[in-house]
XYZ file of C-alpha atoms in Angstrom:
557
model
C 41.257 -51.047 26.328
C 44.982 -50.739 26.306
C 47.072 -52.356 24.091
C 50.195 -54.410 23.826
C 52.152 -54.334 20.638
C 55.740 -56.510 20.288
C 58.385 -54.850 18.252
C 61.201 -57.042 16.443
C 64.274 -55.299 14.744
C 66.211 -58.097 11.979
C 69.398 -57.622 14.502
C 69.854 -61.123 16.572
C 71.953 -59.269 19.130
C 73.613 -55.505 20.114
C 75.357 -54.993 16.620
C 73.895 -52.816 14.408
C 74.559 -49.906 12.180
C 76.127 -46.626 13.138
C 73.672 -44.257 14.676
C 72.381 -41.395 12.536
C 71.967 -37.654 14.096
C 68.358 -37.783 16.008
C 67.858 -33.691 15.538
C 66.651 -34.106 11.803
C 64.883 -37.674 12.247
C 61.479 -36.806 12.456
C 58.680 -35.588 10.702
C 56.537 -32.792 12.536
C 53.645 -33.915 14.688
C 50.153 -32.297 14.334
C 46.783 -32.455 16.455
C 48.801 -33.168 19.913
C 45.751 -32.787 22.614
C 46.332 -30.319 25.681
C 47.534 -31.893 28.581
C 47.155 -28.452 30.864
C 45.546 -30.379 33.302
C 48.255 -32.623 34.344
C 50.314 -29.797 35.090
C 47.785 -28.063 37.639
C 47.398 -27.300 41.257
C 45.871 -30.118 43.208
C 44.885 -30.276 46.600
C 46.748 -32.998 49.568
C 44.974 -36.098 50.511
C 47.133 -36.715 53.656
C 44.561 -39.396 55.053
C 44.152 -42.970 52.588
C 41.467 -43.133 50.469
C 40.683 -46.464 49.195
C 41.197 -46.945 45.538
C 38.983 -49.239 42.993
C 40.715 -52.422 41.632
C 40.120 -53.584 38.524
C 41.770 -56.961 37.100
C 43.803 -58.191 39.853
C 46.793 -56.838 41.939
C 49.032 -59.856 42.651
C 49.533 -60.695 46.417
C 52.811 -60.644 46.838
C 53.186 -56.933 46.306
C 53.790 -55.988 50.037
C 55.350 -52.019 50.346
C 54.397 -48.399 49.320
C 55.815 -47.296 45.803
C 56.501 -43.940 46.776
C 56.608 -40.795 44.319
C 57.340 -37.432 44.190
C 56.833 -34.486 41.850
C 55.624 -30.847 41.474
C 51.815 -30.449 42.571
C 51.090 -27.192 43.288
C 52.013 -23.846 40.955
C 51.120 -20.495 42.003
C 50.726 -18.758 45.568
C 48.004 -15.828 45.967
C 48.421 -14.065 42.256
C 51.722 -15.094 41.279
C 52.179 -18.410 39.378
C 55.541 -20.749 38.941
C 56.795 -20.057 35.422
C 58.735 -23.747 34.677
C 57.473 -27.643 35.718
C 60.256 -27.655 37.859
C 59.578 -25.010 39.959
C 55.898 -26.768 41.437
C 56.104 -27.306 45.029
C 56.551 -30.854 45.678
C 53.815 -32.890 46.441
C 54.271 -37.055 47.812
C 51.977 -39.628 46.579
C 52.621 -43.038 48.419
C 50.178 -45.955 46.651
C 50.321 -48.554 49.793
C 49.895 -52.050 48.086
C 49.169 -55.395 50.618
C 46.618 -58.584 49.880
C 46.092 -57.563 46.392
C 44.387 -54.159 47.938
C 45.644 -50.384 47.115
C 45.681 -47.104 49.053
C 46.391 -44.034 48.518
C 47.482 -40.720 50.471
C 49.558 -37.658 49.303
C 51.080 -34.824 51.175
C 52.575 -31.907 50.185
C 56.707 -31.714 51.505
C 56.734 -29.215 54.765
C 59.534 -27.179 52.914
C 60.775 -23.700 54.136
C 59.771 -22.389 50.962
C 56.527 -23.890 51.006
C 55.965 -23.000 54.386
C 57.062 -19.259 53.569
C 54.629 -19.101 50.669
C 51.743 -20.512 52.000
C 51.770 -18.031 54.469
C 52.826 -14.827 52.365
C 50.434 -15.840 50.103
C 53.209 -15.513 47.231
C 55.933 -16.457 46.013
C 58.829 -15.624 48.013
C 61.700 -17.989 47.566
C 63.330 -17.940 43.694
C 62.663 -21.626 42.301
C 64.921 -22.612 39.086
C 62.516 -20.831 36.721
C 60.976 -18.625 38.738
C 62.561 -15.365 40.628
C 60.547 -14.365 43.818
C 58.959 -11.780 44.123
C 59.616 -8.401 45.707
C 58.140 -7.945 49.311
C 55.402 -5.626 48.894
C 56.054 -4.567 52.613
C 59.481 -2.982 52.278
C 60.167 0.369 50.541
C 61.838 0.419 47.433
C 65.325 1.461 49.111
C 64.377 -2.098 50.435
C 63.827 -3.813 47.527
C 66.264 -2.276 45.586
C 68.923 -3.462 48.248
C 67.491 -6.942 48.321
C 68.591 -7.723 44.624
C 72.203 -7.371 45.962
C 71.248 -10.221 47.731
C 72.943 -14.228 46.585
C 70.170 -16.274 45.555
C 69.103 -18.467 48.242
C 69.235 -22.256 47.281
C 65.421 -24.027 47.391
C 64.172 -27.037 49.609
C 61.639 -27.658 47.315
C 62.673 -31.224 47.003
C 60.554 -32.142 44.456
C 62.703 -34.634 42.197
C 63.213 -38.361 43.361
C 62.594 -40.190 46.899
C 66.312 -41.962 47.717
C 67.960 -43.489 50.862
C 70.847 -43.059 53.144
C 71.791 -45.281 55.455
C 68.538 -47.065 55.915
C 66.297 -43.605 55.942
C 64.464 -41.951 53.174
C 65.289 -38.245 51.961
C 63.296 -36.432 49.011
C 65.710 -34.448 47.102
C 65.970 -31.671 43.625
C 69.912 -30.684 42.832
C 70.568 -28.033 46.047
C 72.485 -28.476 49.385
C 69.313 -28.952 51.062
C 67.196 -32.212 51.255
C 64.104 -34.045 53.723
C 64.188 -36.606 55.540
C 60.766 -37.831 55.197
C 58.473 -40.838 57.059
C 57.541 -43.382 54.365
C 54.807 -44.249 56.311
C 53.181 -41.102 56.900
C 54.828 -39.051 53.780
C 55.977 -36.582 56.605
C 58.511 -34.041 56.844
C 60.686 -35.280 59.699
C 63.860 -33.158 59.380
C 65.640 -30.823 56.609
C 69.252 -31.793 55.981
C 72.148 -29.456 54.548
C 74.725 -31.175 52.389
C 77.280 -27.965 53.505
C 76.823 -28.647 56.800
C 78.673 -31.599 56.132
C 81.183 -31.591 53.566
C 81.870 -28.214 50.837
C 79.347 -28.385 48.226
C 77.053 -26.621 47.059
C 74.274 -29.024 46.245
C 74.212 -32.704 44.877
C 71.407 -35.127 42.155
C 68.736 -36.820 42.970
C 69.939 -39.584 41.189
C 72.542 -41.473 44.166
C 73.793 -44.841 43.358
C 73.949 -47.648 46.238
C 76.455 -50.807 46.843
C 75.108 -54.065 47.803
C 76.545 -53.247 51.270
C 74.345 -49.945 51.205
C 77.171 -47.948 50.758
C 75.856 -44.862 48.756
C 77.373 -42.438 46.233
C 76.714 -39.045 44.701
C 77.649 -36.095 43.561
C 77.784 -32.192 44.207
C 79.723 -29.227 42.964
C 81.845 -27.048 45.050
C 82.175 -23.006 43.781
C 84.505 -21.111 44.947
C 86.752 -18.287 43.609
C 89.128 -20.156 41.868
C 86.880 -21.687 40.180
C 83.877 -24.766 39.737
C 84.733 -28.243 40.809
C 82.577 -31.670 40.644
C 82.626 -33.618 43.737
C 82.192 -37.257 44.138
C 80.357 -38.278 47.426
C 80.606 -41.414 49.624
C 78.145 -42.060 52.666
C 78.691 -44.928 54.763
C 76.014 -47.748 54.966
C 74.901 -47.336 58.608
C 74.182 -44.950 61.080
C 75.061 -45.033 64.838
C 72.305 -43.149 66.201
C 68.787 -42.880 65.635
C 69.156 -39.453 64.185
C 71.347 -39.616 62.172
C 71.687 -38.409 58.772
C 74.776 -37.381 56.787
C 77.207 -38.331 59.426
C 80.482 -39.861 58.326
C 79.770 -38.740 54.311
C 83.314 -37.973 52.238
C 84.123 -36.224 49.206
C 86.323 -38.783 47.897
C 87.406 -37.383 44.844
C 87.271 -33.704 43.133
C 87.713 -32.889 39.704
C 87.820 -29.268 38.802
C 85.855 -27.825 35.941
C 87.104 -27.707 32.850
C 85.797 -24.420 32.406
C 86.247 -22.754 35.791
C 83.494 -20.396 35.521
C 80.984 -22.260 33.347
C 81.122 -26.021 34.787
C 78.447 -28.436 33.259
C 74.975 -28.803 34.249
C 74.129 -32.996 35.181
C 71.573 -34.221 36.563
C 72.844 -38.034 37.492
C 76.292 -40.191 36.751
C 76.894 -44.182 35.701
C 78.207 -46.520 38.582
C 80.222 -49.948 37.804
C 81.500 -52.469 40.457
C 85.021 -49.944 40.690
C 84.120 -47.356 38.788
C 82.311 -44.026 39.562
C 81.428 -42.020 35.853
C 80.546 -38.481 35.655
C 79.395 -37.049 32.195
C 81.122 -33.824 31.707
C 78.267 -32.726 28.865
C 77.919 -29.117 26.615
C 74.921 -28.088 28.599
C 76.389 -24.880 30.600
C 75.673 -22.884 33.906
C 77.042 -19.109 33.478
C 77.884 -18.713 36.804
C 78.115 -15.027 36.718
C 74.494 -15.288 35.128
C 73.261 -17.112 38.087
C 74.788 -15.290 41.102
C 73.519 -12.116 39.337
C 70.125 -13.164 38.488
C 68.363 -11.481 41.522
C 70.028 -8.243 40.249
C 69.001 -8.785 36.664
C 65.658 -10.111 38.165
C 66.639 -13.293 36.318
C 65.847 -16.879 37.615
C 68.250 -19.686 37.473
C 67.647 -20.840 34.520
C 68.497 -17.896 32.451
C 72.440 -19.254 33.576
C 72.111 -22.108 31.480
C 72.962 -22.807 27.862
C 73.760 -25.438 25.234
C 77.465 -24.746 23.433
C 77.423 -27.309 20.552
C 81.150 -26.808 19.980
C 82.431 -28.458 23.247
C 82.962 -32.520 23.264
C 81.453 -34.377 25.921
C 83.795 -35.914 28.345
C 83.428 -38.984 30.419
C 85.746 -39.120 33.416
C 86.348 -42.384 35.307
C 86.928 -42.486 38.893
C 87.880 -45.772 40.797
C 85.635 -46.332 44.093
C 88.552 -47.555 46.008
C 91.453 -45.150 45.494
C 88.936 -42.576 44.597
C 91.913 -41.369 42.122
C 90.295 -40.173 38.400
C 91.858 -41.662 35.229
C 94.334 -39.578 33.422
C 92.522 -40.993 30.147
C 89.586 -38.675 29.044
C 87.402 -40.414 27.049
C 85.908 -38.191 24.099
C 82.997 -38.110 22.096
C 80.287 -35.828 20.066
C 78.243 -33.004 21.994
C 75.061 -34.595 23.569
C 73.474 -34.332 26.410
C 72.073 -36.524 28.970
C 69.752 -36.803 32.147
C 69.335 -40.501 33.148
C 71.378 -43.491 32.838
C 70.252 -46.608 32.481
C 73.267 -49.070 33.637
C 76.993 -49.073 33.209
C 79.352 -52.737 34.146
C 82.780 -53.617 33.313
C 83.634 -56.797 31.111
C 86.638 -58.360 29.590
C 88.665 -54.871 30.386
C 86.001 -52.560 28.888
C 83.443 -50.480 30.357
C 80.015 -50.530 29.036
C 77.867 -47.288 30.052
C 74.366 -47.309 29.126
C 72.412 -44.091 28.890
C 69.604 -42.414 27.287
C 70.979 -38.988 25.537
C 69.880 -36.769 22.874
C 72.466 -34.311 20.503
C 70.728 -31.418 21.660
C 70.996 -29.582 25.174
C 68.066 -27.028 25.026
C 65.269 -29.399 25.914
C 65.402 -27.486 29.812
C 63.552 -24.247 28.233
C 61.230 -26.314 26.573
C 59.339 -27.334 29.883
C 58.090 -23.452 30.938
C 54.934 -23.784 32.753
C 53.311 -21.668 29.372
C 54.708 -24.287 27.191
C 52.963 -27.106 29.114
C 49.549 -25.363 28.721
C 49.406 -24.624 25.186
C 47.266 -26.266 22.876
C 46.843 -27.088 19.119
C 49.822 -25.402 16.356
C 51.643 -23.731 19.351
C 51.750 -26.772 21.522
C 52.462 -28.445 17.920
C 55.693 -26.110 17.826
C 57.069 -26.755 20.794
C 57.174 -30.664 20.405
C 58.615 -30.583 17.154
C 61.561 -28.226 18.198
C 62.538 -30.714 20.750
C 65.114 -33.412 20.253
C 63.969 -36.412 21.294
C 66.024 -39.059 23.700
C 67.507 -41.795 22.523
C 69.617 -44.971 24.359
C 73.040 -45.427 23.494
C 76.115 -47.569 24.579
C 79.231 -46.483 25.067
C 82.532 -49.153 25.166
C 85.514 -47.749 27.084
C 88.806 -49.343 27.212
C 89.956 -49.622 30.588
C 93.502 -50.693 30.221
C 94.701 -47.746 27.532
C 98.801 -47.914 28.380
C 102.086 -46.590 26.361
C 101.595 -49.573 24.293
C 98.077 -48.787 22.974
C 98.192 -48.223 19.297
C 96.498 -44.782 18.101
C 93.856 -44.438 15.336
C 91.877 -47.727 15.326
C 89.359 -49.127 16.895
C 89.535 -50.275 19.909
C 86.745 -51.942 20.821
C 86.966 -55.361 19.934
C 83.909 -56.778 21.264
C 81.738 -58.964 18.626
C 78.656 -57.807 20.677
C 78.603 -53.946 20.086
C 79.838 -51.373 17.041
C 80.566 -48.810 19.120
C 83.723 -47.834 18.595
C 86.481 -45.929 20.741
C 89.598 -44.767 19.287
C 93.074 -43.172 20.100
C 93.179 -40.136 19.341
C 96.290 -38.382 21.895
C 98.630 -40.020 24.713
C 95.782 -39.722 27.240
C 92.204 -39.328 24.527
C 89.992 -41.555 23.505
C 87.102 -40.529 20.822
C 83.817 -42.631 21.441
C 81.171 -43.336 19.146
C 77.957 -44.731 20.343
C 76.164 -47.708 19.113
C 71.752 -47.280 19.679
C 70.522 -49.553 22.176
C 67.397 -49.439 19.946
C 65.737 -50.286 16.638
C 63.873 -48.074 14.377
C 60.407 -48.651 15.707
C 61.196 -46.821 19.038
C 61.607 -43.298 16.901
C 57.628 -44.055 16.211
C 57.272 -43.622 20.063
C 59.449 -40.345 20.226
C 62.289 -41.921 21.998
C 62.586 -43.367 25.401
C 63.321 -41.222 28.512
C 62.970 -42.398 32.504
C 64.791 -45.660 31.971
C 64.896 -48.446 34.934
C 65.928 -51.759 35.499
C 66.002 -54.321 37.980
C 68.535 -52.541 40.216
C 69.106 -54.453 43.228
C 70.129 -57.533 41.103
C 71.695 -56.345 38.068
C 72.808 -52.103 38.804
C 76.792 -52.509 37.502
C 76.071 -56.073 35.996
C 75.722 -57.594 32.637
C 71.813 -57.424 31.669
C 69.506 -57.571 28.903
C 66.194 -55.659 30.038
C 65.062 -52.354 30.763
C 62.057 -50.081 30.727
C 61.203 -46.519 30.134
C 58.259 -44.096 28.852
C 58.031 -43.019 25.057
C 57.565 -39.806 24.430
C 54.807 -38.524 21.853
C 54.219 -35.749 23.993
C 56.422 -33.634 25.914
C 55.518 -36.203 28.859
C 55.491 -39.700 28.418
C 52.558 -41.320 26.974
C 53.612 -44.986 26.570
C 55.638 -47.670 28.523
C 58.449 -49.353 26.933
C 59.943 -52.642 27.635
C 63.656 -52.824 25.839
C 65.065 -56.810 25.061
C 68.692 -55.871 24.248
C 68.477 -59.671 22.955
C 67.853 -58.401 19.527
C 66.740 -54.891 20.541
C 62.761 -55.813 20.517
C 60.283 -53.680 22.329
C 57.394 -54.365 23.926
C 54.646 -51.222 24.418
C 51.502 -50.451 26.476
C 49.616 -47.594 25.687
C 46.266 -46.252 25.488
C 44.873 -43.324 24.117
C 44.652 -40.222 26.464
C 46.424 -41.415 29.085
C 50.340 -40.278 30.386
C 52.260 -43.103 32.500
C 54.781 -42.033 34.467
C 58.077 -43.357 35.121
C 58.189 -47.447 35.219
C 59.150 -48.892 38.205
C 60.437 -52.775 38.510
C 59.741 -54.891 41.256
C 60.852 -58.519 41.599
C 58.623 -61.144 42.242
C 59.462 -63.549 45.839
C 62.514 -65.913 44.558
C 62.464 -64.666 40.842
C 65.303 -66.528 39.123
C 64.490 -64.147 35.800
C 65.461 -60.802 35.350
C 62.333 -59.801 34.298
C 60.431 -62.367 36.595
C 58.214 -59.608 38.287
C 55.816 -56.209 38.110
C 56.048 -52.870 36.253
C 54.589 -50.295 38.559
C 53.463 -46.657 36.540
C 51.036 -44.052 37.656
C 49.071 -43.245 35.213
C 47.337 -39.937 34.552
C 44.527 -38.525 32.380
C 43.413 -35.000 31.462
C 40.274 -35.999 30.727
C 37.690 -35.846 33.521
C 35.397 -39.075 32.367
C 38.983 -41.130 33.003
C 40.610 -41.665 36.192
C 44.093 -41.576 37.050
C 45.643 -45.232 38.488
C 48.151 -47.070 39.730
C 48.823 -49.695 36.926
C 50.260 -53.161 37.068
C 52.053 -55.314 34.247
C 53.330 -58.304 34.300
C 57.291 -57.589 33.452
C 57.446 -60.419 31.261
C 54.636 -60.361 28.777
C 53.982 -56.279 29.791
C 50.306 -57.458 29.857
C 48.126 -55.509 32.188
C 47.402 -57.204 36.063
C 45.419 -54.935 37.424
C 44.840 -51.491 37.995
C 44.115 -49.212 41.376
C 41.834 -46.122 40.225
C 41.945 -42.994 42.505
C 39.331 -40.263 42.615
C 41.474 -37.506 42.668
C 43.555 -35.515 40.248
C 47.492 -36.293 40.560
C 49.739 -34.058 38.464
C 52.134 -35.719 36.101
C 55.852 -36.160 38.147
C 58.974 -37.326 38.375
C 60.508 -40.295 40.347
C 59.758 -42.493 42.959
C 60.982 -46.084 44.122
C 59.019 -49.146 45.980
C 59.718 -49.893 50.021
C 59.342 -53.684 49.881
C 57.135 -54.222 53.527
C 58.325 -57.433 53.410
């Protein structure tokens, strides 16, 4: 059975002592099973297949909870060489009357397309460099690496909406539109087709008024630039996608040719924040990678000597603050929420002080089993949440070298260091107890209610493995946890949904997919109740699902 355990930290609100370095805070793990088969080829189930309830699924769930992730890894004889390069494969778990179904279909990408019927690989992935057409002559081929890397549709990362319509999406110019209902492939998109980037996250942020924002880089020959994104709320036409989307802002790179890699940003009610972090692209590297027969990844790199910089942008003027706010090299993929109060701005994130944890996720690394799988979890540096307090009204009059922050609720500190710098230091949104659980990565709250609000809850997998293998529920009312876990199984990202007229921030459901490599288990769509995080119910499917990414819930309702 799984269990439940309730962790309580002696703090009776946010303050607590200054957070030590994470790198060294661990002692090495041993005996870590093989979890090969949750990163495996699996086969589409485009038609539902009923699933097996046990416990009970409450009634008032009424939608699809929707995810996406890599699912298949080789073509013919050649084989993807990182997790992110799997062609992506959507699951949709349709949930009405306290009854689950399930279908998945594999995203009608060019490059899947293309690969399927080459029977290889022919269209470089981040990890992975195609290869060579065994058809042309090797004047051909030769030619061919003088070639620009194509960018991928394999938009295998997250399932997001515009305007009312969802897209699957990874970090390139190109994204799906894709049926819900059906899982689909209704029409590819192109970002550049619109406005000059070059690609944008997976991670958008949306208004209450379903205004949406993201962000993409531009490159260009004077140099790398970060582009904040607007798209309007609505569409005019049926078919409409990207219609009417701005940059409204551009910041250029710090360092022109080497502009940082990020994977999402923070959002408060006026502010847009992007994390300029020391985790690198070489942009030479990349654009020469097909020559070097290099992939992508090969362009990136960790440079622990570079600050990280958090630049503010107002949503309204779109104009960026001319005070950089400083602090130690980390790096970070996922926020968790960011809000403004009493003229500061709190940004919540999970974060790490090391930016090499990209390499760790090779397809070979993923497969390995006993001392060398050992090795490669205990070189990673595990992820952490962490609050940042930023002054928002820093003027002439602002005194230099002291704190601050003077907010009873937090010891995070932010000081004055030069007419337009501020050096942050972070205060852990956490307790000792969560290092047991290897950190906490794939954070979510309840966004439609409290995304750039004051809130106290949010939930995430720990990671004991190099993919989650617990589920987290963080009270920052006294920084207790609450964990469900059972042995030889791998949730997935948590997903919140709120109950019909919850007055409580946690009044509703934790949705996870849970997956097994062990064929005498099944994997499941589990249930918990948000506030106890005691298990509902669970949907059991009979067949495999790789482990994935993201996903999000389309209330039917």
């Amino acid at each position: 059975m799984a269990s439940i355990k309730i962790q309580q930290n002696n703090a009776t609100g946010l303050k607590k002592s200054r957070s030590r370095k994470n790198i060294n805070y661990f002692t090495d793990v041993h005996g870590l099973p093989s979890i090969e088969k949750l990163v495996t080829s699996v086969e589409e189930t485009p038609q539902p297949i009923i699933t097996k309830i046990t416990g009970k699924i409450p009634e008032w769930i009424n939608g699809k909870f929707l995810r996406n992730g890599p699912g298949k890894f080789e073509f013919g004889n050649n084989k993807f060489n990182h997790w992110f390069d799997g062609m992506a494969l959507l699951h949709q778990f349709k949930i009405s009357n306290g009854q689950v179904t399930y279908k998945s279909r594999f995203l009608r990408s060019d490059c899947y397309q293309t690969n399927k019927e080459l029977n290889r690989i022919a269209v470089s992935e981040f990890g992975t460099v195609m290869m060579p057409d065994p058809c042309k002559n090797f004047f051909q081929r030769f030619l061919s690496r003088f070639e620009l890397p194509k960018p991928t549709d394999n938009a295998n990362v997250n399932f997001m909406t515009y305007k009312g319509d969802y897209y699957v999406s990874t970090e390139t110019n190109l994204m799906h539109r894709v049926d819900p209902e059906t899982l689909e492939t209704t029409k590819k998109v192109d970002w550049s087709k619109f406005i000059a980037v070059n690609g944008a996250t997976a991670h958008p942020h949306t208004d209450p008024d379903g205004t949406s924002y993201n962000m993409g880089n531009s490159y260009s020959v004077k140099g790398a630039t970060y582009n904040i994104i607007r798209v309007p709320p609505t569409k005019e036409t049926a078919d409409e996608t990207l219609e009417g989307v701005t940059v409204m802002c551009t910041i250029p790179s710090l360092d022109k040719a080497n502009p940082s890699y990020y994977h999402s940003f923070g959002m408060t009610e006026n502010y847009i924040v992007f994390i300029e972090q020391p985790i690198k692209m070489d942009l030479l590297k990349i654009v020469t990678g097909k020559l070097r027969t290099k992939s992508i990844g090969d362009g990136f790199f960790w440079d622990p000597k570079l600050k990280t910089v958090f630049h503010l942008i107002h949503k309204d003027t779109g104009k960026v603050s001319a005070i950089k706010y400083m602090a130690e090299p980390l790096s970070t993929f996922h926020q968790i929420n960011a809000y403004e109060e009493d003229g500061f701005l709190i940004l919540d994130m999970c974060a790490s002080d090391d930016g090499q944890a990209i390499s760790n996720y090779n397809i070979q690394n993923l497969r390995k089993s006993g001392e060398a799988l050992d090795e490669v979890y205990n070189t990673l540096c595990r992820s952490f949440p962490r609050r940042f307090v930023l002054p928002l009204n820093v003027s002439n009059d602002t005194p230099y070298n002291q704190n601050l922050n003077n907010q009873v609720y937090t010891t995070a500190t932010a000081v004055r260091t030069d007419k337009n710098k501020v050096f942050c230091t972070h205060e852990d949104l956490h307790g000792d107890d969560l290092h047991h659980y290897g950190g906490l990565e794939f954070p979510q709250i309840n966004y439609n209610k409290y995304n750039t609000k004051p809130y106290r809850f949010f939930y995430g997998c720990g990671f004991r493995h190099l993919v989650g293998d617990t589920l987290i529920k963080m009270d920052l009312n006294g920084k207790q946890m609450k964990v469900w876990e059972q042995p030889g199984l791998y949730p997935s990202e948590p997903i919140f949904v709120p109950s019909p007229n919850a007055t409580d921030e946690d009044d509703g459901v934790v949705l996870s997919v849970v997956i097994t490599p062990n064929k005498d288990k099944s994997t499941f769509l589990l249930v918990l109740d948000a506030k106890t995080f005691e298990e509902l119910g669970r949907a059991a499917v009979p067949v495999n699902i790789p482990y994935g990414f993201h996903g999000t819930f389309s209330n039917d309702a």
